Amino acid sequence: MDQPTGRPLPQPTPASADFWASGGDGTLRIARCADCSTFTHPPLPRCRACRGATMTMTPVSGRATVAGFTINAQQWLPGLPPPYVVAIVALDEDDGVRLTTNIVNCDPGDVRVGMRVRVVFEKAGEVYLPLFEPDPEQAGVTGPVPEPREYRTALRPMARRDKFEEKVALTGVGQSTVGRRLMVDPLSLTVDACLEAIEDAGLTADEIDGLSTYPGPAPAGMSEGGIMALTEALQLRPTWVNGGAETPGQIGSITTAMLAVASGLCRHVLCFRTVWESSYAALVRSGRWHVPDERATGMMEWRLPFGAVSAANWIACQASHYFHRYGGDRRTLGHIAITARANAARNPEAVYRDPLTMDDYLQARMVSTPFGLYDCDVPVDGAVAVVVSAVETARDRPRPPVLVEAVGTQILERLSWDQDTLTHLPQSLGPSAHLWSRTSLNPEDVDVAELYDGFTFNALSWLEALGFCEFGGAREFIDEGRGIALGGRLPLNTHGGQLSAGRLHGYGFVREAILQLRGEAGERQVPGARVAAVTAGGGVPSGAMLLRSDG
């Protein structure tokens, strides 16, 4: 197909240029190791199997099997109108090599996991985009889908018998005003949350000797400007600072602060996270904020040209694979959304508190199958701050300290949205396994779970990854909402989660866990809550924490 396209184009790099040019003769080419013959995608300088250095672009058949897919219903891009199918396809030569792509030349409703497909190319300038269509020679055939990989074999034992977690405590927490389209300076939200957290810990700003944030300066309403901005705003003099996106989830910035305190570098580290996505989106829509038109780079090089704009598209592919493998349907996800809304009704700070029924859930507009409107978290403006203190100072604080039992940080899966885990949210399995390797507690000891719910399937993935139920067992565990409700076997996202309370990007779960363990959660308080599981990261990488009360 050689025709104009409204798709955003990838920016070929020295590593990827041969891939994007390979369709010029109608042949798909994938990087292959000359030493062990393993295919690797996206192209890497070393083989993923043997770390060999001789990688060559090698022709492949272009035949594949749909391993996961979603029918996108949202208008993300002006030149790519919905509906269209985003899919992960596994190549015949090696099902460990997958492409995120589009399924074309068929009705979107006919696409299924296991469908046999073949490559076709769409030319756009010097780039050849590999799309896939139903393979007419294998119509009606169900191809093999990749089996789950055993990831626990790489789990490392504790490096030392003494744990850094035992040397720290969470002593203060604060939150700014949270709302939709507040149209206020995001740095002012950060300052409000930080000053509240400092006061909550019984400290002064001058006693803060460390700062840690996620992700530092970032575009698109995802940061107030990071460490430099807050240091200037409050005229702080930290001994140590940290800000970056490559941490074990958003709460990885809190874990990093714990390490700084446990090492003796700091005594009181102020951690903070600010979003202003709601106002940013409004500014873009009104034309008051200009977004430059650029080619897709980084991980978006492999996603944006196919209209896979949002994590809704990426994670929906895993959700489709989950339902194919384990059975069930989106009603299971609906009970997560409905429970979140019921909890939010008890939270005066939640953005959405009106009742939500299963009919409301099922009749809401689709975003990217199986995700509808209520499967997606709510972009807001707001900030949360947490103080990590040396444990020996905790008794001097005005409120009961929250202690850290364990963290889960190890990477056991490929840091990829499509090349490894398909059964669950990528990067939920590894951190969960690592968490339990650092404690003598087990899932039955957890009283309340605050699990990242950027989408309902994220929370389902964390429930299973953490071992609260077996893989494929979430439907029975959730029990039409009874199992995860307040008063159920494991209360989930007691403040309403990001689905109803608002997307505070991981930190909101830490705050809620602290309030629950201090007995300060008001109408939504879980009686006698002593142990809380917290996770964050809507994909790669991610992290987990096990927190406990001091009692």
Coordinates of C-alpha atoms in Angstrom, one line a residue, residues 25-318:
D25 CA 10.8 -5.0 -1.2
G26 CA 7.7 -6.3 0.6
T27 CA 9.8 -8.3 3.1
L28 CA 9.7 -8.0 6.8
R29 CA 13.1 -8.1 8.5
I30 CA 14.0 -8.6 12.1
A31 CA 17.3 -8.4 13.9
R32 CA 18.9 -11.9 14.4
C33 CA 21.9 -13.1 16.2
A34 CA 24.6 -14.7 14.0
D35 CA 25.8 -16.7 17.0
C36 CA 22.7 -18.4 18.4
S37 CA 20.1 -17.4 15.7
T38 CA 17.7 -15.8 18.2
F39 CA 15.5 -13.0 16.9
T40 CA 15.3 -9.7 18.9
H41 CA 12.8 -6.9 18.6
P42 CA 13.0 -3.9 18.8
P43 CA 16.6 -4.0 17.4
L44 CA 19.3 -4.1 20.2
P45 CA 23.1 -4.0 20.0
R46 CA 23.3 -7.4 21.7
C47 CA 21.4 -10.6 21.4
R48 CA 18.7 -11.0 24.1
A49 CA 19.6 -14.7 24.5
C50 CA 23.4 -14.9 24.4
R51 CA 24.4 -11.3 24.4
G52 CA 26.3 -11.9 21.1
A53 CA 27.3 -8.7 19.3
T54 CA 26.7 -9.8 15.7
M55 CA 23.1 -8.8 14.9
T56 CA 21.9 -8.7 11.3
M57 CA 18.5 -7.7 9.8
T58 CA 17.1 -11.0 8.6
P59 CA 14.1 -11.7 6.3
V60 CA 11.2 -13.5 8.0
S61 CA 8.0 -14.9 6.6
G62 CA 5.8 -12.0 7.8
R63 CA 3.3 -14.5 9.2
A64 CA 2.1 -14.2 12.8
T65 CA -0.6 -14.9 15.3
V66 CA -2.6 -12.3 17.2
A67 CA -1.6 -12.5 20.8
G68 CA -3.6 -9.6 22.1
F69 CA -5.7 -6.8 20.7
T70 CA -8.0 -3.9 21.3
I71 CA -10.5 -2.1 19.2
N72 CA -9.8 1.5 19.8
A73 CA -12.9 3.7 19.8
Q74 CA -11.3 7.0 21.0
Q75 CA -10.2 9.8 18.6
W76 CA -6.6 10.3 19.7
L77 CA -5.2 11.5 16.4
P78 CA -6.8 13.8 13.8
G79 CA -5.5 11.7 10.9
L80 CA -6.4 8.3 12.2
P81 CA -10.2 8.1 12.9
P82 CA -11.6 5.2 15.0
P83 CA -12.5 2.5 15.1
Y84 CA -9.2 0.7 14.4
V85 CA -7.5 -2.4 15.8
V86 CA -4.3 -2.2 17.8
A87 CA -2.7 -5.6 18.2
I88 CA 0.3 -7.5 19.5
V89 CA 1.3 -10.1 17.0
A90 CA 3.8 -12.9 17.7
L91 CA 5.9 -13.9 14.7
D92 CA 5.9 -17.5 13.5
E93 CA 9.7 -17.7 13.6
D94 CA 9.9 -16.8 17.3
D95 CA 6.8 -16.1 19.4
G96 CA 9.1 -14.1 21.8
V97 CA 9.3 -11.5 19.0
R98 CA 6.2 -9.4 18.9
L99 CA 5.1 -6.3 17.0
T100 CA 2.6 -3.8 18.1
T101 CA 0.7 -3.0 14.9
N102 CA -2.7 -2.7 13.3
I103 CA -5.0 -5.4 11.9
V104 CA -6.3 -4.1 8.6
N105 CA -8.5 -5.3 5.7
C106 CA -11.2 -6.8 7.9
D107 CA -14.0 -5.9 10.1
P108 CA -12.6 -4.9 13.6
G109 CA -15.2 -7.2 15.2
D110 CA -13.8 -10.2 13.4
V111 CA -10.4 -9.9 15.1
R112 CA -9.7 -12.5 17.8
V113 CA -6.7 -13.7 19.9
G114 CA -5.2 -16.6 17.9
M115 CA -6.1 -15.2 14.5
R116 CA -3.6 -16.0 11.8
V117 CA -2.3 -12.9 10.0
R118 CA 0.3 -11.8 7.5
V119 CA 2.2 -8.6 6.9
V120 CA 1.3 -5.8 4.5
F121 CA 3.2 -2.5 4.3
E122 CA 2.0 1.0 4.2
K123 CA 4.6 3.4 2.7
A124 CA 4.9 6.9 4.3
G125 CA 7.9 8.8 2.9
E126 CA 11.0 6.7 3.5
V127 CA 9.2 4.6 6.1
Y128 CA 7.4 1.3 5.6
L129 CA 4.9 0.6 8.3
P130 CA 4.3 -3.2 8.9
L131 CA 0.6 -3.8 9.3
F132 CA -1.1 -7.2 9.3
E133 CA -4.2 -8.6 7.6
P134 CA -6.0 -11.9 8.0
D135 CA -4.0 -14.7 6.3
P136 CA -6.4 -16.0 3.6
E137 CA -4.5 -19.3 3.5
Q138 CA -5.3 -19.9 7.2
A139 CA -8.8 -18.6 7.5
G140 CA -10.5 -20.1 10.5
V141 CA -7.3 -21.5 11.9
T142 CA -6.4 -20.7 15.5
G143 CA -2.7 -20.2 15.9
P144 CA -0.7 -20.8 19.0
V145 CA -0.3 -17.9 21.4
P146 CA 2.8 -17.4 23.5
E147 CA 2.8 -19.3 26.8
P148 CA 3.6 -17.4 30.0
R149 CA 7.3 -17.4 30.8
E150 CA 8.7 -18.6 34.1
Y151 CA 10.0 -15.4 35.7
R152 CA 10.6 -16.5 39.3
T153 CA 13.8 -18.4 38.5
A154 CA 15.7 -15.0 38.4
L155 CA 14.4 -13.9 41.8
R156 CA 17.4 -13.1 43.9
P157 CA 17.7 -13.8 47.7
M158 CA 18.2 -10.9 50.0
A159 CA 21.6 -9.4 49.7
R160 CA 21.9 -8.9 53.5
R161 CA 20.0 -10.3 56.4
D162 CA 19.4 -6.9 57.9
K163 CA 16.8 -4.9 56.0
F164 CA 17.0 -1.2 55.1
E165 CA 13.3 -1.1 55.5
E166 CA 13.7 -1.5 59.3
K167 CA 15.6 1.8 59.5
V168 CA 12.9 4.1 58.2
A169 CA 9.4 5.2 58.9
L170 CA 6.7 7.3 57.1
T171 CA 6.1 10.1 59.5
G172 CA 4.1 12.7 57.6
V173 CA 1.7 13.0 54.7
G174 CA 0.1 15.9 53.0
Q175 CA -2.2 16.5 50.0
S176 CA -3.2 19.7 48.1
T177 CA -6.6 20.5 46.8
V178 CA -7.5 17.9 44.2
G179 CA -9.8 18.6 41.3
R180 CA -10.6 18.8 37.6
R181 CA -9.2 21.8 35.7
L182 CA -8.2 23.9 38.7
M183 CA -6.2 26.2 36.4
V184 CA -3.7 27.0 39.2
D185 CA 0.1 26.9 39.2
P186 CA 1.1 23.3 39.7
L187 CA 4.1 24.4 41.8
S188 CA 1.6 25.9 44.3
L189 CA -0.1 22.5 44.6
T190 CA 3.3 21.0 45.4
V191 CA 4.1 23.6 48.0
D192 CA 0.7 23.1 49.7
A193 CA 1.1 19.3 49.9
C194 CA 4.7 19.5 51.1
L195 CA 4.1 22.1 53.8
E196 CA 1.2 20.0 55.1
A197 CA 3.3 16.8 55.1
I198 CA 6.1 18.6 57.0
E199 CA 3.6 19.9 59.6
D200 CA 2.0 16.5 59.8
A201 CA 5.5 15.0 60.7
G202 CA 6.0 17.7 63.3
L203 CA 9.0 19.1 61.5
T204 CA 10.1 22.5 60.1
A205 CA 11.2 23.1 56.5
D206 CA 14.7 23.6 57.8
E207 CA 14.8 20.1 59.1
I208 CA 14.2 18.6 55.7
D209 CA 17.5 17.4 54.5
G210 CA 16.5 15.4 51.4
L211 CA 14.1 15.7 48.5
S212 CA 12.8 12.9 46.2
T213 CA 10.3 13.1 43.4
Y214 CA 8.9 11.4 40.3
P215 CA 9.6 12.0 37.5
G216 CA 11.5 15.3 37.8
P217 CA 10.8 17.9 35.1
A218 CA 8.3 16.4 32.6
P219 CA 5.9 17.7 29.9
A220 CA 2.2 17.2 29.4
G221 CA 1.0 18.2 32.8
M222 CA 3.0 15.5 34.6
S223 CA 5.2 17.6 36.8
E224 CA 5.5 21.0 38.5
G225 CA 9.2 21.2 37.5
G226 CA 10.8 18.8 39.9
I227 CA 13.5 19.2 42.6
M228 CA 14.8 22.6 41.4
A229 CA 11.4 24.2 41.3
L230 CA 10.5 23.1 44.9
T231 CA 13.9 23.9 46.3
E232 CA 13.6 27.4 45.0
A233 CA 10.0 27.8 46.0
L234 CA 10.6 26.9 49.7
Q235 CA 14.3 27.9 49.8
L236 CA 15.4 24.5 51.1
R237 CA 18.9 23.3 51.6
P238 CA 18.8 19.6 51.1
T239 CA 21.8 17.3 51.6
W240 CA 20.6 14.9 48.9
V241 CA 18.1 15.1 46.0
N242 CA 16.6 12.6 43.6
G243 CA 14.3 13.1 40.6
G244 CA 13.7 10.8 37.7
A245 CA 11.3 8.5 35.8
E246 CA 13.4 5.3 35.8
T247 CA 12.4 4.0 39.2
P248 CA 10.3 1.1 40.4
G249 CA 7.1 2.9 39.7
Q250 CA 6.2 6.4 40.9
I251 CA 6.6 5.2 44.5
G252 CA 10.2 4.2 43.6
S253 CA 11.0 7.8 44.5
I254 CA 9.8 7.0 48.1
T255 CA 11.9 3.8 48.1
T256 CA 14.9 5.8 47.0
A257 CA 14.3 8.2 49.8
M258 CA 14.2 5.2 52.2
L259 CA 17.7 4.1 51.0
A260 CA 19.1 7.6 51.5
V261 CA 17.7 7.7 55.1
A262 CA 18.8 4.1 55.9
S263 CA 22.4 4.9 54.7
G264 CA 22.6 7.8 57.1
L265 CA 22.9 10.4 54.4
C266 CA 19.6 12.0 55.5
R267 CA 17.2 12.0 58.5
H268 CA 14.0 13.5 56.9
V269 CA 13.4 13.2 53.1
L270 CA 10.4 15.0 51.6
C271 CA 8.9 13.0 48.7
F272 CA 6.4 14.6 46.4
R273 CA 4.4 13.9 43.2
T274 CA 2.3 16.5 41.3
V275 CA 0.1 16.2 38.3
W276 CA -1.9 18.9 36.5
E277 CA -3.1 16.8 33.5
S278 CA -6.7 18.1 33.7
S279 CA -5.7 21.7 33.3
Y280 CA -3.0 20.9 30.7
A281 CA -5.5 19.0 28.5
A282 CA -7.9 22.0 28.7
L283 CA -5.2 24.4 27.7
V284 CA -4.3 22.3 24.7
R285 CA -7.9 22.0 23.6
S286 CA -8.4 25.7 23.8
G287 CA -5.2 26.4 21.8
R288 CA -3.5 28.2 24.7
W289 CA -0.8 25.5 24.9
H290 CA 1.0 24.6 21.7
V291 CA 2.0 21.0 21.3
P292 CA 4.7 20.7 18.6
D293 CA 4.2 18.2 15.7
E294 CA 7.2 15.9 15.9
R295 CA 8.1 12.4 14.9
A296 CA 7.7 9.5 17.3
T297 CA 10.8 8.7 19.3
G298 CA 11.8 6.5 22.3
M299 CA 9.3 3.8 23.1
M300 CA 6.6 5.7 21.1
E301 CA 8.6 5.0 17.9
W302 CA 7.1 1.5 18.1
R303 CA 3.6 2.5 19.2
L304 CA 2.4 5.9 18.0
P305 CA 2.5 5.2 14.2
F306 CA -0.1 2.5 14.8
G307 CA -2.4 4.8 16.8
A308 CA -1.4 3.1 20.1
V309 CA -1.4 6.5 21.7
S310 CA -2.5 5.7 25.2
A311 CA -1.7 3.1 27.9
A312 CA -5.4 2.3 27.5
N313 CA -4.5 0.8 24.1
W314 CA -1.4 -1.0 25.3
I315 CA -2.8 -2.6 28.5
A316 CA -6.1 -3.5 26.8
C317 CA -4.0 -5.9 24.6
Q318 CA -3.0 -7.7 27.8

